[in-house]
CSV table of C-alpha atoms in Angstrom, one decimal:
chain,number,residue,atom,x,y,z
Q,265,MET,CA,0.2,-9.4,-20.0
Q,266,LYS,CA,2.6,-7.7,-18.0
Q,267,THR,CA,3.4,-9.4,-14.2
Q,268,LYS,CA,5.3,-7.0,-11.6
Q,269,ILE,CA,4.4,-7.9,-8.1
Q,270,LEU,CA,4.8,-4.7,-6.2
Q,271,THR,CA,6.4,-5.3,-2.9
Q,272,HIS,CA,7.1,-2.1,-0.9
Q,273,LEU,CA,4.3,0.9,-1.3
Q,274,LEU,CA,6.7,3.2,-2.7
Q,275,THR,CA,6.0,1.7,-5.9
Q,276,LEU,CA,2.5,2.0,-5.1
Q,277,VAL,CA,2.4,5.6,-4.4
Q,278,MET,CA,2.0,6.6,-7.4
Q,279,GLY,CA,0.3,10.2,-7.4
Q,280,GLY,CA,1.8,11.1,-4.3
Q,281,ILE,CA,4.4,13.2,-2.1
Q,282,ILE,CA,7.2,10.4,-2.1
Q,283,PHE,CA,7.7,9.3,-5.2
Q,284,MET,CA,7.7,13.0,-6.1
Q,285,ILE,CA,10.0,13.8,-3.7
Q,286,TRP,CA,12.2,10.8,-4.6
Q,287,SER,CA,12.2,10.8,-8.1
Q,288,GLU,CA,12.9,13.5,-11.2
Q,289,GLN,CA,10.3,11.5,-13.3
Q,290,SER,CA,6.4,10.7,-12.5
Q,291,SER,CA,3.4,10.0,-15.3
Q,292,LYS,CA,0.5,12.4,-16.3
Q,293,GLN,CA,-1.2,9.6,-18.0
Q,294,ASN,CA,-4.5,7.7,-16.4
Q,295,LEU,CA,-3.1,5.4,-13.9
Q,296,ALA,CA,-6.2,3.9,-12.6
Q,297,GLU,CA,-6.8,2.4,-16.8
Q,298,ASN,CA,-3.6,0.6,-15.7
Q,299,ILE,CA,-4.1,-1.6,-12.5
Q,300,GLU,CA,-4.5,-4.8,-12.8
Q,301,PHE,CA,-4.6,-8.1,-10.5
Q,302,VAL,CA,-2.2,-10.7,-12.2
Q,303,ASP,CA,-1.3,-14.1,-11.3
Q,304,GLY,CA,-3.1,-13.3,-8.0
Q,305,ALA,CA,0.2,-9.9,-7.8
Q,306,VAL,CA,-1.4,-6.3,-8.2
Q,307,SER,CA,0.4,-5.4,-11.4
Q,308,VAL,CA,0.8,-1.4,-12.2
Q,309,GLN,CA,1.4,-0.8,-16.4
Q,310,SER,CA,3.9,2.1,-17.0
Q,311,LYS,CA,3.5,5.1,-19.4
Q,312,HIS,CA,6.1,7.6,-20.8
Q,313,LYS,CA,7.2,9.2,-17.2
Q,314,GLN,CA,8.0,13.3,-17.7
Q,315,SER,CA,9.6,15.2,-14.7
Q,316,VAL,CA,6.9,16.4,-11.6
Q,317,LEU,CA,9.8,18.7,-10.0
Q,318,THR,CA,9.0,22.4,-11.5
Q,319,GLU,CA,12.3,25.1,-12.6
Q,320,PRO,CA,11.8,27.5,-9.9
Q,321,ASP,CA,14.2,30.9,-9.0
Q,322,PHE,CA,17.9,30.6,-9.1
Q,323,GLU,CA,17.2,31.8,-5.5
Q,324,GLU,CA,15.2,29.0,-5.1
Q,325,THR,CA,17.5,26.4,-5.9
Q,326,GLN,CA,21.1,27.3,-5.6
Q,327,ASN,CA,22.9,26.0,-1.4
Q,328,VAL,CA,24.5,28.5,0.9
Q,329,SER,CA,27.6,28.5,0.8
Q,330,VAL,CA,30.3,30.0,2.2
Q,331,ALA,CA,34.4,29.7,1.6
Q,332,ASP,CA,36.9,27.6,3.7
Q,333,GLY,CA,40.9,28.5,4.3
Q,334,ASN,CA,41.5,27.8,1.0
Q,335,ASN,CA,38.6,30.2,-0.3
Q,336,GLN,CA,36.5,28.0,-1.7
Q,337,PRO,CA,32.9,27.3,-0.9
Q,338,ILE,CA,31.4,25.0,1.3
Q,339,GLU,CA,28.1,23.8,0.1
Q,340,TYR,CA,25.1,23.3,2.7
Q,341,PRO,CA,21.8,21.8,1.1
Q,342,ILE,CA,19.1,23.6,1.5
Q,343,GLU,CA,16.3,21.4,3.4
Q,344,LYS,CA,14.4,19.7,-0.6
Q,345,ASP,CA,18.3,18.2,-1.1
Q,346,ARG,CA,18.9,17.0,2.1
Q,347,ILE,CA,15.9,15.2,1.7
Q,348,HIS,CA,15.8,13.9,-1.1
Q,349,GLU,CA,19.4,12.9,-0.5
Q,350,GLU,CA,18.9,11.3,2.5
Q,351,LEU,CA,15.7,9.0,0.5
Q,352,LYS,CA,18.3,7.3,-2.5
Q,353,GLU,CA,19.9,6.0,0.7
Q,354,SER,CA,19.6,3.4,3.5
Q,355,VAL,CA,20.3,2.7,6.4
Q,356,PRO,CA,23.9,0.8,6.8
Q,357,GLU,CA,23.0,-2.3,8.1
Q,358,ASP,CA,26.0,-2.6,10.1
Q,359,LYS,CA,24.5,0.4,12.0
Q,360,LEU,CA,20.7,-1.3,12.5
Q,361,HIS,CA,22.8,-5.0,13.8
Q,362,ARG,CA,24.0,-2.8,16.1
Q,363,TRP,CA,20.7,-0.4,16.8
Q,364,LEU,CA,19.3,-4.9,17.1
Q,365,GLU,CA,22.1,-5.6,19.9
Q,366,GLN,CA,20.8,-3.5,22.2
Q,367,ARG,CA,16.9,-5.2,22.1
Q,368,GLN,CA,17.4,-8.5,21.2
Q,369,GLU,CA,14.5,-9.4,22.7
Q,370,ASP,CA,12.5,-6.7,21.4
Q,371,PRO,CA,9.5,-9.0,19.0
Q,372,GLU,CA,9.0,-5.6,17.2
Q,373,ALA,CA,12.7,-4.4,17.0
Q,374,ASN,CA,13.3,-8.1,15.1
Q,375,ALA,CA,10.9,-7.8,12.5
Q,376,VAL,CA,11.8,-3.7,11.4
Q,377,VAL,CA,15.3,-4.5,11.0
Q,378,GLY,CA,13.9,-7.8,9.2
Q,379,MET,CA,11.1,-5.9,7.4
Q,380,LEU,CA,14.4,-3.2,6.5
Q,381,LEU,CA,17.1,-5.6,5.7
Q,382,ASN,CA,15.0,-8.2,3.5
Q,383,ASP,CA,15.5,-10.8,6.4
Q,384,PRO,CA,13.5,-13.9,7.1
Q,385,LEU,CA,15.4,-14.9,9.5
Q,386,LEU,CA,15.3,-11.5,11.9
Q,387,ILE,CA,11.0,-11.9,10.9
Q,388,ARG,CA,11.3,-15.7,12.4
Q,389,ASN,CA,12.5,-14.2,15.8
Q,390,ALA,CA,10.3,-11.6,16.0
Q,391,ILE,CA,7.6,-14.7,15.7
Q,392,GLU,CA,9.2,-16.4,18.9
Q,393,LEU,CA,9.5,-14.3,20.6
Q,394,ASP,CA,5.7,-13.2,20.5
Q,395,PRO,CA,3.8,-15.9,19.2
Q,396,ASP,CA,0.7,-14.1,20.2
Q,397,ASN,CA,1.1,-11.2,18.1
Q,398,PRO,CA,-1.3,-10.7,15.5
Q,399,HIS,CA,0.3,-8.3,13.8
Q,400,LEU,CA,3.3,-9.6,14.0
Q,401,GLN,CA,2.0,-12.7,13.0
Q,402,TYR,CA,0.2,-10.5,10.0
Q,403,LEU,CA,3.8,-9.4,9.1
Q,404,GLY,CA,5.0,-13.3,8.7
Q,405,PHE,CA,2.5,-13.7,6.3
Q,406,GLY,CA,2.8,-11.0,4.5
Q,407,PHE,CA,7.3,-11.7,4.2
Q,408,GLY,CA,7.8,-12.7,0.6
Q,409,GLU,CA,10.7,-14.3,1.7
Q,410,LEU,CA,8.9,-17.1,3.6
Q,411,ASN,CA,7.7,-20.3,1.9
Q,412,GLN,CA,4.1,-21.5,1.1
Q,413,ALA,CA,3.9,-23.7,4.7
Q,414,GLU,CA,5.2,-21.0,6.3
Q,415,LYS,CA,2.6,-18.9,5.2
Q,416,LEU,CA,-0.4,-21.4,6.4
Q,417,ILE,CA,0.8,-20.8,9.9
Q,418,HIS,CA,0.8,-17.5,10.2
Q,419,ALA,CA,-2.9,-17.7,8.4
Q,420,GLU,CA,-4.0,-20.0,11.1
Q,421,ARG,CA,-2.8,-18.2,13.6
Q,422,LEU,CA,-3.3,-15.1,12.5
Q,423,TYR,CA,-7.2,-16.3,12.2
Q,424,SER,CA,-7.0,-17.9,16.0
Q,425,LEU,CA,-5.9,-15.0,17.6
Q,426,ASN,CA,-8.5,-12.7,16.0
Q,427,ALA,CA,-11.1,-13.9,14.2
Q,428,GLU,CA,-13.1,-11.2,14.6
Q,429,ASN,CA,-10.5,-9.7,11.7
Q,430,SER,CA,-12.7,-10.4,8.5
Q,431,LEU,CA,-9.5,-10.0,6.8
Q,432,ALA,CA,-7.5,-12.9,8.2
Q,433,GLY,CA,-10.6,-15.0,7.4
Q,434,PHE,CA,-10.2,-14.3,3.6
Q,435,LEU,CA,-5.9,-15.2,3.7
Q,436,TYR,CA,-6.6,-18.1,6.0
Q,437,ALA,CA,-8.7,-19.3,3.5
Q,438,SER,CA,-7.2,-18.6,0.5
Q,439,GLN,CA,-4.2,-20.9,1.8
Q,440,LEU,CA,-6.9,-23.8,3.0
Q,441,LEU,CA,-7.7,-23.3,-1.0
Q,442,LYS,CA,-3.9,-23.9,-1.8
Q,443,ALA,CA,-4.0,-26.4,0.1
Q,444,GLY,CA,-6.6,-28.0,-1.1
Q,445,ASP,CA,-9.2,-28.4,2.0
Q,446,HIS,CA,-12.1,-26.7,-0.2
Q,447,ASP,CA,-14.7,-27.5,2.2
Q,448,SER,CA,-13.0,-25.5,5.3
Q,449,ALA,CA,-11.5,-22.7,3.0
Q,450,ILE,CA,-15.9,-22.3,1.9
Q,451,GLU,CA,-16.5,-21.9,5.2
Q,452,ILE,CA,-14.6,-20.2,6.5
Q,453,LEU,CA,-14.7,-17.5,4.0
Q,454,ARG,CA,-19.1,-17.7,3.6
Q,455,ASP,CA,-18.7,-17.4,7.5
Q,456,SER,CA,-15.4,-14.1,7.4
Q,457,LEU,CA,-17.5,-12.2,5.2
Q,458,SER,CA,-20.3,-11.3,7.8
Q,459,LYS,CA,-17.9,-10.1,10.3
Q,460,ARG,CA,-17.4,-6.4,10.8
Q,461,ASP,CA,-13.8,-6.3,11.7
Q,462,PHE,CA,-11.0,-6.0,9.2
Q,463,GLU,CA,-7.2,-4.9,10.2
Q,464,THR,CA,-4.4,-4.3,7.9
Q,465,TYR,CA,-2.2,-3.7,10.7
Q,466,ASN,CA,-1.2,-0.1,8.2
Q,467,ASN,CA,-0.2,2.6,10.8
Q,468,LYS,CA,1.3,0.3,13.8
Q,469,THR,CA,3.6,-0.5,10.2
Q,470,ILE,CA,4.1,2.7,10.2
Q,471,LEU,CA,4.6,4.1,12.9
Q,472,MET,CA,7.0,0.7,14.1
Q,473,ILE,CA,9.5,1.4,11.3
Q,474,ARG,CA,8.8,5.3,11.6
Q,475,ASP,CA,10.6,4.9,15.4
Q,476,ALA,CA,13.2,3.3,14.6
Q,477,LEU,CA,13.7,5.1,11.7
Q,478,LEU,CA,13.9,8.9,13.8
Q,479,GLU,CA,16.2,6.4,16.7
Q,480,ASN,CA,18.9,5.5,13.7
Q,481,GLY,CA,19.4,9.1,13.2
Q,482,ALA,CA,16.5,9.7,10.3
Q,483,SER,CA,15.4,13.4,10.2
Q,484,PRO,CA,11.7,12.7,10.9
Q,485,ILE,CA,10.4,13.3,7.5
Q,486,THR,CA,12.3,11.5,6.0
Q,487,ALA,CA,11.1,9.0,8.3
Q,488,LYS,CA,7.9,9.2,7.7
Q,489,LEU,CA,8.2,8.9,3.7
Q,490,LYS,CA,10.6,5.7,4.5
Q,491,ALA,CA,8.6,3.8,6.6
Q,492,ILE,CA,5.4,4.4,3.5
Q,493,GLN,CA,7.6,3.2,1.4
Q,494,GLY,CA,7.9,-0.1,4.2
Q,495,MET,CA,5.2,-1.2,4.0
Q,496,SER,CA,3.6,-3.8,2.2
Q,497,LEU,CA,0.0,-4.6,1.1
Q,498,PRO,CA,-0.5,-8.7,0.8
Q,499,HIS,CA,-3.7,-9.2,0.8
Q,500,LEU,CA,-5.3,-7.8,-1.9
Q,501,GLY,CA,-2.8,-10.4,-4.5
Q,502,GLU,CA,-3.8,-12.9,-1.5
Q,503,ILE,CA,-7.4,-13.1,-2.2
Q,504,SER,CA,-7.9,-12.0,-6.0
Q,505,SER,CA,-5.4,-15.0,-5.7
Q,506,MET,CA,-8.1,-16.9,-3.9
Q,507,VAL,CA,-11.4,-14.9,-6.5
Q,508,ASP,CA,-9.2,-16.7,-10.0
Q,509,ASN,CA,-9.2,-19.9,-7.8
Q,510,LEU,CA,-12.5,-20.0,-7.0
Q,511,ASN,CA,-13.8,-19.3,-9.8
Q,512,LYS,CA,-12.2,-21.6,-11.5
Q,513,MET,CA,-13.4,-24.9,-9.1
Q,514,SER,CA,-16.6,-23.5,-9.9
Q,515,GLU,CA,-16.6,-24.4,-13.6
Q,516,THR,CA,-16.3,-28.1,-13.4
Q,517,LEU,CA,-19.8,-27.4,-10.1
Q,518,PRO,CA,-23.0,-28.1,-10.6
Q,519,LEU,CA,-25.0,-25.0,-11.8
Q,520,LEU,CA,-26.9,-24.6,-7.9
Q,521,GLU,CA,-23.3,-24.7,-7.0
Q,522,GLN,CA,-21.2,-22.9,-9.3
Q,523,ALA,CA,-23.8,-20.2,-9.1
Q,524,TYR,CA,-23.8,-19.4,-4.8
Q,525,LEU,CA,-19.6,-19.9,-5.8
Q,526,ARG,CA,-20.2,-16.5,-8.0
Q,527,LYS,CA,-22.1,-14.8,-5.7
Q,528,LEU,CA,-19.5,-15.7,-2.6
Q,529,THR,CA,-16.7,-14.5,-4.7
Q,530,ALA,CA,-18.6,-11.5,-6.0
Q,531,ALA,CA,-19.7,-11.0,-2.2
Q,532,THR,CA,-16.2,-10.9,-1.7
Q,533,GLY,CA,-15.6,-8.2,-3.6
Q,534,MET,CA,-17.7,-5.8,-2.4
Q,535,ARG,CA,-16.5,-6.5,1.6
Q,536,ILE,CA,-12.9,-5.5,0.5
Q,537,ALA,CA,-14.2,-2.5,-2.3
Q,538,ASP,CA,-15.5,-1.3,1.1
Q,539,GLU,CA,-13.1,-1.1,3.0
Q,540,PRO,CA,-9.5,0.4,3.6
Q,541,SER,CA,-7.3,-1.5,1.6
Q,542,GLY,CA,-4.3,0.9,1.7
Q,543,LEU,CA,-3.1,3.7,2.0
Q,544,THR,CA,-2.1,4.9,-2.1
Q,545,ASN,CA,-4.4,5.3,-5.0
Q,546,VAL,CA,-3.2,3.1,-6.5
Q,547,SER,CA,-4.5,0.5,-3.5
Q,548,GLN,CA,-8.1,1.6,-4.0
Q,549,LEU,CA,-8.1,1.2,-7.7
Q,550,SER,CA,-6.9,-2.2,-6.7
Q,551,SER,CA,-9.9,-2.7,-4.2
Q,552,LEU,CA,-11.8,-2.1,-7.4
Q,553,ALA,CA,-10.0,-4.3,-9.9
Q,554,LEU,CA,-10.7,-6.7,-7.6
Q,555,GLU,CA,-14.0,-6.1,-7.5
Q,556,GLU,CA,-14.3,-6.2,-11.1
Q,557,LYS,CA,-12.8,-9.3,-10.9
Q,558,SER,CA,-15.5,-10.6,-8.6
Q,559,LEU,CA,-18.2,-10.0,-10.8
Q,560,LYS,CA,-16.5,-11.3,-13.9
Q,561,SER,CA,-18.9,-14.0,-13.9
Q,562,LEU,CA,-21.7,-12.8,-13.2
Q,563,GLU,CA,-23.8,-11.6,-15.8
Q,564,ASP,CA,-25.2,-7.5,-17.2
Q,565,ASP,CA,-28.4,-8.4,-16.3
Q,566,GLU,CA,-28.1,-10.5,-13.3
Q,567,VAL,CA,-28.3,-9.7,-9.5
Q,568,SER,CA,-25.8,-8.7,-7.7
Q,569,PRO,CA,-24.8,-8.5,-3.7
Q,570,TYR,CA,-24.8,-5.1,-3.7
Q,571,ASP,CA,-28.3,-4.5,-2.3
Q,572,GLY,CA,-30.3,-5.8,-5.8
Q,573,LEU,CA,-28.7,-3.3,-8.0
Q,574,LEU,CA,-28.2,-5.8,-11.4
Q,575,VAL,CA,-23.8,-6.7,-12.1
Q,576,ARG,CA,-24.6,-3.7,-14.8
Q,577,GLU,CA,-24.7,-1.6,-11.9
Q,578,VAL,CA,-22.0,-2.3,-9.6
Q,579,ARG,CA,-19.6,-1.7,-13.1
Q,580,LYS,CA,-21.1,1.5,-13.9
Q,581,GLN,CA,-20.2,2.6,-10.3
Q,582,ILE,CA,-17.0,1.2,-10.0
Q,583,ASP,CA,-16.3,3.3,-13.5
Q,584,ARG,CA,-17.5,6.2,-10.8
Q,585,GLN,CA,-15.6,5.6,-8.2
Q,586,ARG,CA,-12.6,5.0,-10.7
Q,587,ASN,CA,-12.7,8.3,-12.7
Q,588,GLY,CA,-13.5,10.1,-9.5
Q,589,ILE,CA,-9.3,8.5,-7.6
Q,590,ASP,CA,-8.4,9.6,-11.6
Q,591,LYS,CA,-9.3,13.3,-11.9
Q,592,VAL,CA,-8.1,14.1,-8.4
Q,593,MET,CA,-4.6,12.7,-9.1
Q,594,LYS,CA,-4.0,14.4,-12.1
Q,595,GLU,CA,-5.4,17.6,-10.4
Q,596,PHE,CA,-3.2,16.8,-8.3
Q,597,PHE,CA,0.0,16.6,-10.7
Q,598,ASP,CA,-0.7,19.7,-12.9
Q,599,LEU,CA,-0.8,22.3,-9.1
Q,600,ASN,CA,2.6,20.4,-8.5
Q,601,TRP,CA,3.9,21.2,-12.0
Q,602,ASP,CA,2.7,24.6,-12.2
Q,603,SER,CA,3.5,26.1,-8.9
Q,604,GLY,CA,5.8,23.4,-7.0
Q,605,VAL,CA,4.0,24.0,-3.6
Q,606,ILE,CA,4.6,20.3,-3.0
Q,607,SER,CA,7.7,19.2,-3.7
Q,608,GLU,CA,9.7,22.3,-2.5
Q,609,ASP,CA,7.7,23.0,1.0
Q,610,PRO,CA,8.9,21.3,3.6
Q,611,VAL,CA,6.6,21.8,6.3
Q,612,PHE,CA,3.5,21.2,3.8
Q,613,GLN,CA,5.5,18.3,2.9
Q,614,SER,CA,5.1,17.7,6.6
Q,615,GLN,CA,1.6,18.6,6.7
Q,616,PHE,CA,0.4,15.9,3.4
Q,617,ILE,CA,2.1,12.9,5.3
Q,618,ASP,CA,0.8,13.3,8.7
Q,619,ARG,CA,-2.8,13.7,6.0
Q,620,PHE,CA,-1.9,11.0,3.3
Q,621,MET,CA,-1.0,9.1,6.7
Q,622,LEU,CA,-4.0,9.5,8.9
Q,623,PHE,CA,-6.7,9.5,5.9
Q,624,GLY,CA,-5.1,8.4,2.5
Q,625,GLU,CA,-3.5,9.3,-0.2
Q,626,LEU,CA,-6.8,10.2,-1.6
Q,627,GLU,CA,-7.7,12.8,0.9
Q,628,ALA,CA,-4.2,14.4,1.4
Q,629,GLN,CA,-4.5,14.1,-2.1
Q,630,LYS,CA,-7.7,16.9,-1.6
Q,631,TRP,CA,-6.1,18.6,1.0
Q,632,ALA,CA,-3.5,20.0,-1.2
Q,633,LEU,CA,-5.8,20.6,-4.1
Q,634,GLN,CA,-7.9,23.1,-1.8
Q,635,ASN,CA,-5.3,24.3,0.6
Q,636,PHE,CA,-3.3,25.7,-2.7
Q,637,GLU,CA,-6.4,27.2,-3.5
Q,638,ARG,CA,-7.3,29.1,0.0
Q,639,LYS,CA,-3.4,30.7,-0.6
Q,640,LYS,CA,-4.1,31.8,-3.9
């Protein structure tokens, strides 16, 4: 199986507006069938890609132009082209550093620039400036450049700051399991399953990046798109790795303890699937893949943790959910191929992104489909 670690949300948003504007290639294949976990990471199998931008009339694509002093045309790009160009460019590193120089003591400014420049030193600075900020501890935990020892420290601190956040407990349990403290890991995991809160700090991260980009000259639409692009979802791969470790550990235990751990991992998968694990369709599909994995060691005729449903019934429910997501994604792609309404209309783009951030990609796509039907 292929291993592909997805560190940015843009890679995950295969069915969303970002990919449509930024890339001229996309997949019309069944994405839902190609989500899997490999070595604790989310993997999306690539498919043959096709253009998602329509071929509009000449009047829609030509730039506005006037003549200069030498009667040579000066072209001014239309809004769609301007956004497309902005998305291909990064904020210059020296500009970000100058911006940060005026905000040296601002922990969020350090964190934003650290994420945009992939600089672990700035992430560490942010946390040192505000060590009691659970959002920053979560960002520190999820930052790929930090080592395993640092991840354990951040997971422990995040858990101590907000033990009522079940996700904090899951991440801490995962790190304890890797450190060899199996008993503490299982105890914290069991306790966290009863917690109601599940906070991934997604919207806080998006707004933090968006505001910094706006202050550095990005247009509002570009800032929103790049903010979504810059957000990572480290918990999905981390919890998948924990489920793998627990399943492997259960193989060496007596039957009763084996059964207990299998139920525990199944309950963990169910808990993750019940939460809005991410804004994108792929993150939802990844949650379903995790849920499926957590049931892997259970037989079809066993009773699952899902209100007495048999495991086979739960697996059928997962298939129905996956097919439902896939159906909306295909209809959404078809809408844009047929009409170009998504990728060509900046107003529609802005409305779509707002719904994406508030309700997630799937709901935004449903809105786009309904909105287009009303306009016809």
